[in-house]
Coordinates of C-alpha atoms (C1' of nucleotides) in Angstrom, one line a residue:
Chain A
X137 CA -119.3 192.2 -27.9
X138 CA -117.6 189.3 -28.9
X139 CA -121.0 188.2 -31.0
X140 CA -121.4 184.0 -31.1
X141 CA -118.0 182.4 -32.2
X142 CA -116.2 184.4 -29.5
X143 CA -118.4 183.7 -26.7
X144 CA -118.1 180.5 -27.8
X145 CA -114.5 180.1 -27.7
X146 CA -114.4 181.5 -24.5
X147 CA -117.1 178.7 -23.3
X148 CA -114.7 176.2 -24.4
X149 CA -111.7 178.1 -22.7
X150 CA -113.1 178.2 -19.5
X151 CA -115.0 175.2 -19.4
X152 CA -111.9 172.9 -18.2
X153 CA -111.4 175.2 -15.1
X154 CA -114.8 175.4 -14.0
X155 CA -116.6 172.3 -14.6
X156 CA -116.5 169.7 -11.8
X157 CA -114.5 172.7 -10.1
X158 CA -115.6 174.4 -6.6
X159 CA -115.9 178.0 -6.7
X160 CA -113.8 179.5 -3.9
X161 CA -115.0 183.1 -4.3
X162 CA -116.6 184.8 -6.3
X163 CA -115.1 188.7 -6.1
X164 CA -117.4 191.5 -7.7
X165 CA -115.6 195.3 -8.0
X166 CA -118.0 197.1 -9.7
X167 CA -122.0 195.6 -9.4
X168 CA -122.9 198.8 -12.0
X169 CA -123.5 196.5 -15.4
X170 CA -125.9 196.0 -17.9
X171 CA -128.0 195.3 -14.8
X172 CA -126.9 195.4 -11.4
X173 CA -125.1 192.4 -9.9
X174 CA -127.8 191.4 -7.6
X175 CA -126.4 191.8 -4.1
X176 CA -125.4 188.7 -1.8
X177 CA -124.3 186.9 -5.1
X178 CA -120.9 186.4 -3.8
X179 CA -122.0 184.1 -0.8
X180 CA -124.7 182.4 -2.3
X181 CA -122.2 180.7 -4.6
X182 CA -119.0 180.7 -2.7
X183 CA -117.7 177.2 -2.2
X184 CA -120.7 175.6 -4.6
X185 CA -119.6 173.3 -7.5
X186 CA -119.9 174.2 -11.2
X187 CA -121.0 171.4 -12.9
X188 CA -121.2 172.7 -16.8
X189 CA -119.9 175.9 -18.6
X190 CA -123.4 176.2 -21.0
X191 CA -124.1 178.8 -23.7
X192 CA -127.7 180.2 -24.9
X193 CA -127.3 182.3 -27.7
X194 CA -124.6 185.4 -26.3
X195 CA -125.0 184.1 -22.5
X196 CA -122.5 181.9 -20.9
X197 CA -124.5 179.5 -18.5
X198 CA -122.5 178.6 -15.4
X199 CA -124.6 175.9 -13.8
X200 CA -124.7 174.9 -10.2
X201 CA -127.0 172.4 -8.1
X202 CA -129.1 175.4 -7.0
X203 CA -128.9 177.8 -9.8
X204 CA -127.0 179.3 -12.7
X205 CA -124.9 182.2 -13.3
X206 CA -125.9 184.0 -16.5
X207 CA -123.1 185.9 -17.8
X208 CA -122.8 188.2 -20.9
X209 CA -119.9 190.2 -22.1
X210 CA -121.6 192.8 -24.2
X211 CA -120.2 194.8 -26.6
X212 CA -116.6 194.7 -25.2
X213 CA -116.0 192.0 -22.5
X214 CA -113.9 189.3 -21.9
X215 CA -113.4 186.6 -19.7
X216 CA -109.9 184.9 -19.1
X217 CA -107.6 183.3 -17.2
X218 CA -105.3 185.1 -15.0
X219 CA -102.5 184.5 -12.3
X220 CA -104.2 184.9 -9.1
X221 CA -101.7 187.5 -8.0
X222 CA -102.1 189.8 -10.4
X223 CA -103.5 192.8 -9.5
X224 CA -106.5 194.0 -11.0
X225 CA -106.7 196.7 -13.9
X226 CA -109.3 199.3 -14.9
X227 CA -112.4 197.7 -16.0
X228 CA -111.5 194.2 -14.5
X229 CA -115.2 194.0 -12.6
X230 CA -115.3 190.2 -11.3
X231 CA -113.4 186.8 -10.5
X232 CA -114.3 183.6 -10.3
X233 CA -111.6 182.1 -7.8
X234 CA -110.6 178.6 -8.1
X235 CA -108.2 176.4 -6.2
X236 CA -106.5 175.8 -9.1
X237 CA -107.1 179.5 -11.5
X238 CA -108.8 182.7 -11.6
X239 CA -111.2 183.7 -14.4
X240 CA -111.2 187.3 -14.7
X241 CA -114.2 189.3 -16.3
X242 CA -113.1 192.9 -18.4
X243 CA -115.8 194.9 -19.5
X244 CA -114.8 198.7 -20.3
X245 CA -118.5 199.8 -21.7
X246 CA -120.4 197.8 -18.8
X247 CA -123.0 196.5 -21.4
X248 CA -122.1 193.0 -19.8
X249 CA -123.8 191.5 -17.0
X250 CA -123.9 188.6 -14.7
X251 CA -127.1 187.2 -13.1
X252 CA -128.4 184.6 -11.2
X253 CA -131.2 182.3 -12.0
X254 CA -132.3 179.7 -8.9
X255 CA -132.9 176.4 -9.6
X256 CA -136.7 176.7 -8.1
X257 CA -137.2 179.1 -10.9
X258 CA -137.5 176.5 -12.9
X259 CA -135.0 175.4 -16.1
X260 CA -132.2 178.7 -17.0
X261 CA -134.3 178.8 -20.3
X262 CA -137.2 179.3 -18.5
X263 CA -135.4 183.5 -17.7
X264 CA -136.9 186.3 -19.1
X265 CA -133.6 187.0 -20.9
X266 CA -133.4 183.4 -22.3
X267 CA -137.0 182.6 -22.8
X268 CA -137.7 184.3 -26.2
X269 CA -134.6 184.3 -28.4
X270 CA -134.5 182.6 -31.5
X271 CA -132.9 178.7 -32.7
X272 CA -129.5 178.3 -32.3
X273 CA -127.5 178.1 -35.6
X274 CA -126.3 174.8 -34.9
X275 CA -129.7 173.2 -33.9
X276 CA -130.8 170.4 -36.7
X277 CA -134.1 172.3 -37.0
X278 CA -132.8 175.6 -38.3
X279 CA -132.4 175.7 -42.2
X280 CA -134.0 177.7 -44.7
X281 CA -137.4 176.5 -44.1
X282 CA -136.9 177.8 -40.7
X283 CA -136.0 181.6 -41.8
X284 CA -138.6 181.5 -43.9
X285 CA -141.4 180.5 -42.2
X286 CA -140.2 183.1 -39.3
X287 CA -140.3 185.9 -41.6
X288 CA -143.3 185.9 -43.3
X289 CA -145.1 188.7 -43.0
X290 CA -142.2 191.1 -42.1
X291 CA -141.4 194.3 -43.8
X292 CA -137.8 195.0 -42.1
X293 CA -134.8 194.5 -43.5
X294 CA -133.2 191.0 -43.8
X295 CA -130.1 192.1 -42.2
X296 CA -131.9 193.2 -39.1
X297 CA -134.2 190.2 -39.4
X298 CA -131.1 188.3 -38.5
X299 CA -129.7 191.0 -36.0
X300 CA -132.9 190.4 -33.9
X301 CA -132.4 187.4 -32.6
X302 CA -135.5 186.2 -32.2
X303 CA -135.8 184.2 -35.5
X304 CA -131.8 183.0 -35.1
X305 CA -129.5 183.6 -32.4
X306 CA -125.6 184.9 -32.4
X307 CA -125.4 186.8 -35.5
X308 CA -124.5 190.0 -34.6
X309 CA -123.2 192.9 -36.9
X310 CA -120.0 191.3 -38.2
X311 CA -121.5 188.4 -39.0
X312 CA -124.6 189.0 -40.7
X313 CA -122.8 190.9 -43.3
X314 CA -120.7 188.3 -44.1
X315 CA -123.4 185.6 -44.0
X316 CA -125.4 188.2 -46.5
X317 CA -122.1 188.4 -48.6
X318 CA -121.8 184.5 -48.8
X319 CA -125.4 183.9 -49.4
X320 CA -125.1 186.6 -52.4
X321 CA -128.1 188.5 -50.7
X322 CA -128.5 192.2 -50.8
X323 CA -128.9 193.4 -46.7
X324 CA -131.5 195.8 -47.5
X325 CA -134.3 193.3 -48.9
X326 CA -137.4 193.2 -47.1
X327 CA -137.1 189.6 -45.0
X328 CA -140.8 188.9 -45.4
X329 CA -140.2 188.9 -49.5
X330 CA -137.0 186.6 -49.9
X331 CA -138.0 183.2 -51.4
X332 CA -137.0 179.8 -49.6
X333 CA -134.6 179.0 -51.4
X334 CA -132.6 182.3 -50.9
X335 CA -133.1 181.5 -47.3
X336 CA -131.6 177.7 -47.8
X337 CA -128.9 179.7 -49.0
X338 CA -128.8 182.1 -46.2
X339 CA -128.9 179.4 -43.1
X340 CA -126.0 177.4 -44.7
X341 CA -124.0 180.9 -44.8
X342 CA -125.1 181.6 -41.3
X343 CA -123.6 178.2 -40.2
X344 CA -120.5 178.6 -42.2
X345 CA -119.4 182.0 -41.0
X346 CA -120.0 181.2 -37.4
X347 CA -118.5 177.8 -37.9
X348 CA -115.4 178.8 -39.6
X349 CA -115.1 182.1 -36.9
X350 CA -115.2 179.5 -34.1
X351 CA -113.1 176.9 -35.9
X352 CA -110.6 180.5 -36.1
X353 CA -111.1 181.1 -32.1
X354 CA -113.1 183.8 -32.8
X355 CA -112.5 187.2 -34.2
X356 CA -110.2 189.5 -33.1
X357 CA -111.9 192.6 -33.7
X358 CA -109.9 195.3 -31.8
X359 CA -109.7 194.3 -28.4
X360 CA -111.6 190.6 -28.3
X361 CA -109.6 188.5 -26.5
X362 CA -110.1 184.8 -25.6
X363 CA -110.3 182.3 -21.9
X364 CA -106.4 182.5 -22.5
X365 CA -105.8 185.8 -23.4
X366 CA -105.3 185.0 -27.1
X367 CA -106.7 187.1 -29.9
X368 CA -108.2 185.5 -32.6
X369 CA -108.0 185.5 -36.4
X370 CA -111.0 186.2 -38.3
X371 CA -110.4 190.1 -38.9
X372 CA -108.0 189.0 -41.7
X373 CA -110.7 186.9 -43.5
X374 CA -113.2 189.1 -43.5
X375 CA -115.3 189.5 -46.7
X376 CA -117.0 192.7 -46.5
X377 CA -117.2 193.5 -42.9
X378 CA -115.1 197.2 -42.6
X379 CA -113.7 196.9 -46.1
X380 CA -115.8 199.8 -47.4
X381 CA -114.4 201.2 -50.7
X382 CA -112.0 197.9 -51.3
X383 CA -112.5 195.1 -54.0
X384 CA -114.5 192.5 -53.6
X385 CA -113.3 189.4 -53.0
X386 CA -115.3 187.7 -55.6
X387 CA -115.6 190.5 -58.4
X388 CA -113.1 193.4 -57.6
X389 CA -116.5 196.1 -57.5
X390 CA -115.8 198.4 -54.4
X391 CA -117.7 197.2 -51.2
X392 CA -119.9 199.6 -49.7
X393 CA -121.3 200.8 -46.7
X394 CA -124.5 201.8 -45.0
X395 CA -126.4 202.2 -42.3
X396 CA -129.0 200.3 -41.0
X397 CA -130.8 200.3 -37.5
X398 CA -127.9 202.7 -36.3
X399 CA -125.1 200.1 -37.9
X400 CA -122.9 199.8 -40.2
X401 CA -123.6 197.5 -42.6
X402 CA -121.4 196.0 -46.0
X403 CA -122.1 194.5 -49.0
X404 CA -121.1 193.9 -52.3
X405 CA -123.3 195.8 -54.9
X406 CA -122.5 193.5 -57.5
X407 CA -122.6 190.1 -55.7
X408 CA -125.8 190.9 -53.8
X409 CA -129.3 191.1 -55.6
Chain B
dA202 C1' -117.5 214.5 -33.1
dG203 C1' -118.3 210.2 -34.6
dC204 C1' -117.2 205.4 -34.5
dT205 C1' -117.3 200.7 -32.2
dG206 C1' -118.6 193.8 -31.2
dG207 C1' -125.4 193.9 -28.0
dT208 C1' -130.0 194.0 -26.8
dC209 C1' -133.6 195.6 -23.7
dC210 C1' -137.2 198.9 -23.4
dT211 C1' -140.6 202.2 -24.9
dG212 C1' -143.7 204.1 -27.8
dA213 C1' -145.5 204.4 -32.5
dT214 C1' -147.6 202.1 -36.2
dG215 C1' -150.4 198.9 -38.8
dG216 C1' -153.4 194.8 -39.5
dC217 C1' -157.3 192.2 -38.2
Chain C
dT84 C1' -162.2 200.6 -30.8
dG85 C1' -159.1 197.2 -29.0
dC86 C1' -155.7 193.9 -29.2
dC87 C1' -151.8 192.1 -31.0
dA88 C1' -147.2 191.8 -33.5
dT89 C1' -143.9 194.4 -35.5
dC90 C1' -140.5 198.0 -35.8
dA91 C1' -137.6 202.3 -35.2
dG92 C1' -135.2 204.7 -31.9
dG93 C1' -133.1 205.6 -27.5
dA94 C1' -130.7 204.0 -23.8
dC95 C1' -126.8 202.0 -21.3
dC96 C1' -120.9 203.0 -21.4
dA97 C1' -115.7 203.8 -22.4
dG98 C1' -112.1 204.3 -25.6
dC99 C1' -110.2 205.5 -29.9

DNA sequence: AGCTGGTCCTGATGGC
DNA sequence: TGCCATCAGGACCAGC
């Protein structure tokens, strides 16, 4: 997916179209996602108001006077604008239909979804998807203090410490190498063992990778693309991320790569202790 | 065949 | 033994 920045540019895309805005129709091709779209979605918003374009972590949080749409793009989605005549292509699953635009959802691997969270449910954070993730990286209260605290005690690596998502949200794979590489930390120490102020180090990387991605309009890793259909530029600053066997940035050694959890992970052997 | 941006779920493990 | 938190692996998909 698009991880943080990107669903972030795409909340700010979007968010001119749909807040304030009714929302003609809502048109669903194919309900097989991450999780079904729940059936009768389509009237129980058709003609409401959007009043904010939200985001909790990865989800975009379309609120309404009797609910919110939860949307997530997973590993390959996008949401963007498009002529309201143009036809559909493969993999185009949902609209959003306003007077005035159409938001059009892409997802070829389906790892997205969009639910629905009633307003008698109590507050959107209250959802089981929402109600245990981690800080955002942009909340006052996160800083080193905060990954340390949250990691005491735990043996698995600090690259998949941040990956979890439960300590910090919206650094996913891309960015939690290069937030290692900037904090000068090697991805395979154990979290539970790294020393505050390591992790002061670590928080203000966090905040300065996603911060500069967004401040990019995201990353344009293969097919990303943004509320307007635009690409986005961080590939060609990347530090480490898919630069295996190419000099560092910093100190010329080769970058390498390795697995962790499944992923592929880089680092600088030299820079990182 | 092996990669690729996410993350939920299950079952195993380990500490108290 | 039981309960809890933690953690690794599998699962979901399509396209290079």
């Amino acid at each position: 997916m698009p991880e943080l920045p990107e669903v972030e540019t795409t909340r700010r895309g979007i968010a001119p179209t749909v807040e304030g805005s009714a929302l003609r129709r809502l048109v669903v091709r194919e309900r097989r996602m991450r999780w079904p779209i729940p059936d009768g979605l389509e009237a129980l918003v058709a003609g409401r108001r959007i009043h904010a374009a939200g985001r909790r972590g990865k989800y975009l949080l379309l609120e309404f006077d009797h609910g919110w749409l939860i949307v997530h793009l997973g590993m390959s989605g996008s949401l963007r604008h498009v002529h309201p005549d143009e036809p559909p292509r493969k993999h185009d699953h949902v609209d959003w239909v306003f007077d005035h635009a159409t938001l059009r959802m892409h997802d070829p691997r389906r790892f997205g979804a969009v639910l629905w969270h009633p307003a008698e449910a109590g507050p959107v954070e209250a959802h089981p998807l929402l109600a245990s993730l981690g800080i955002e990286p942009f909340d006052e209260r996160f800083d080193g203090a905060w990954l340390h605290r949250h990691t005491r005690g735990r043996s698995t690596a600090v690259k998949q410490a941040l990956l979890m998502g439960d300590i910090v949200v919206g650094v996913g794979n891309i960015y939690a190498s290069e937030s290692l590489f900037r904090a000068g930390i090697n991805p395979r120490t154990q979290a539970g063992r790294i020393a505050l102020p390591r992790y002061d180090r670590l928080a203000q990387a966090v905040r300065d990778t996603l911060g500069d991605a967004i401040e990019a309009g995201g990353s344009s890793l293969r097919d990303y693309v943004g509320a307007g259909g635009e690409s986005g530029y961080f590939q060609i600053s990347a530090r480490v991320y898919d630069r295996a066997g190419l000099p560092c940035r910093i100190c010329e050694t080769p970058i390498r790569r390795l697995i962790q959890g499944q992923r592929a992970t880089y680092f600088c052997p030299r820079c990182q202790k």
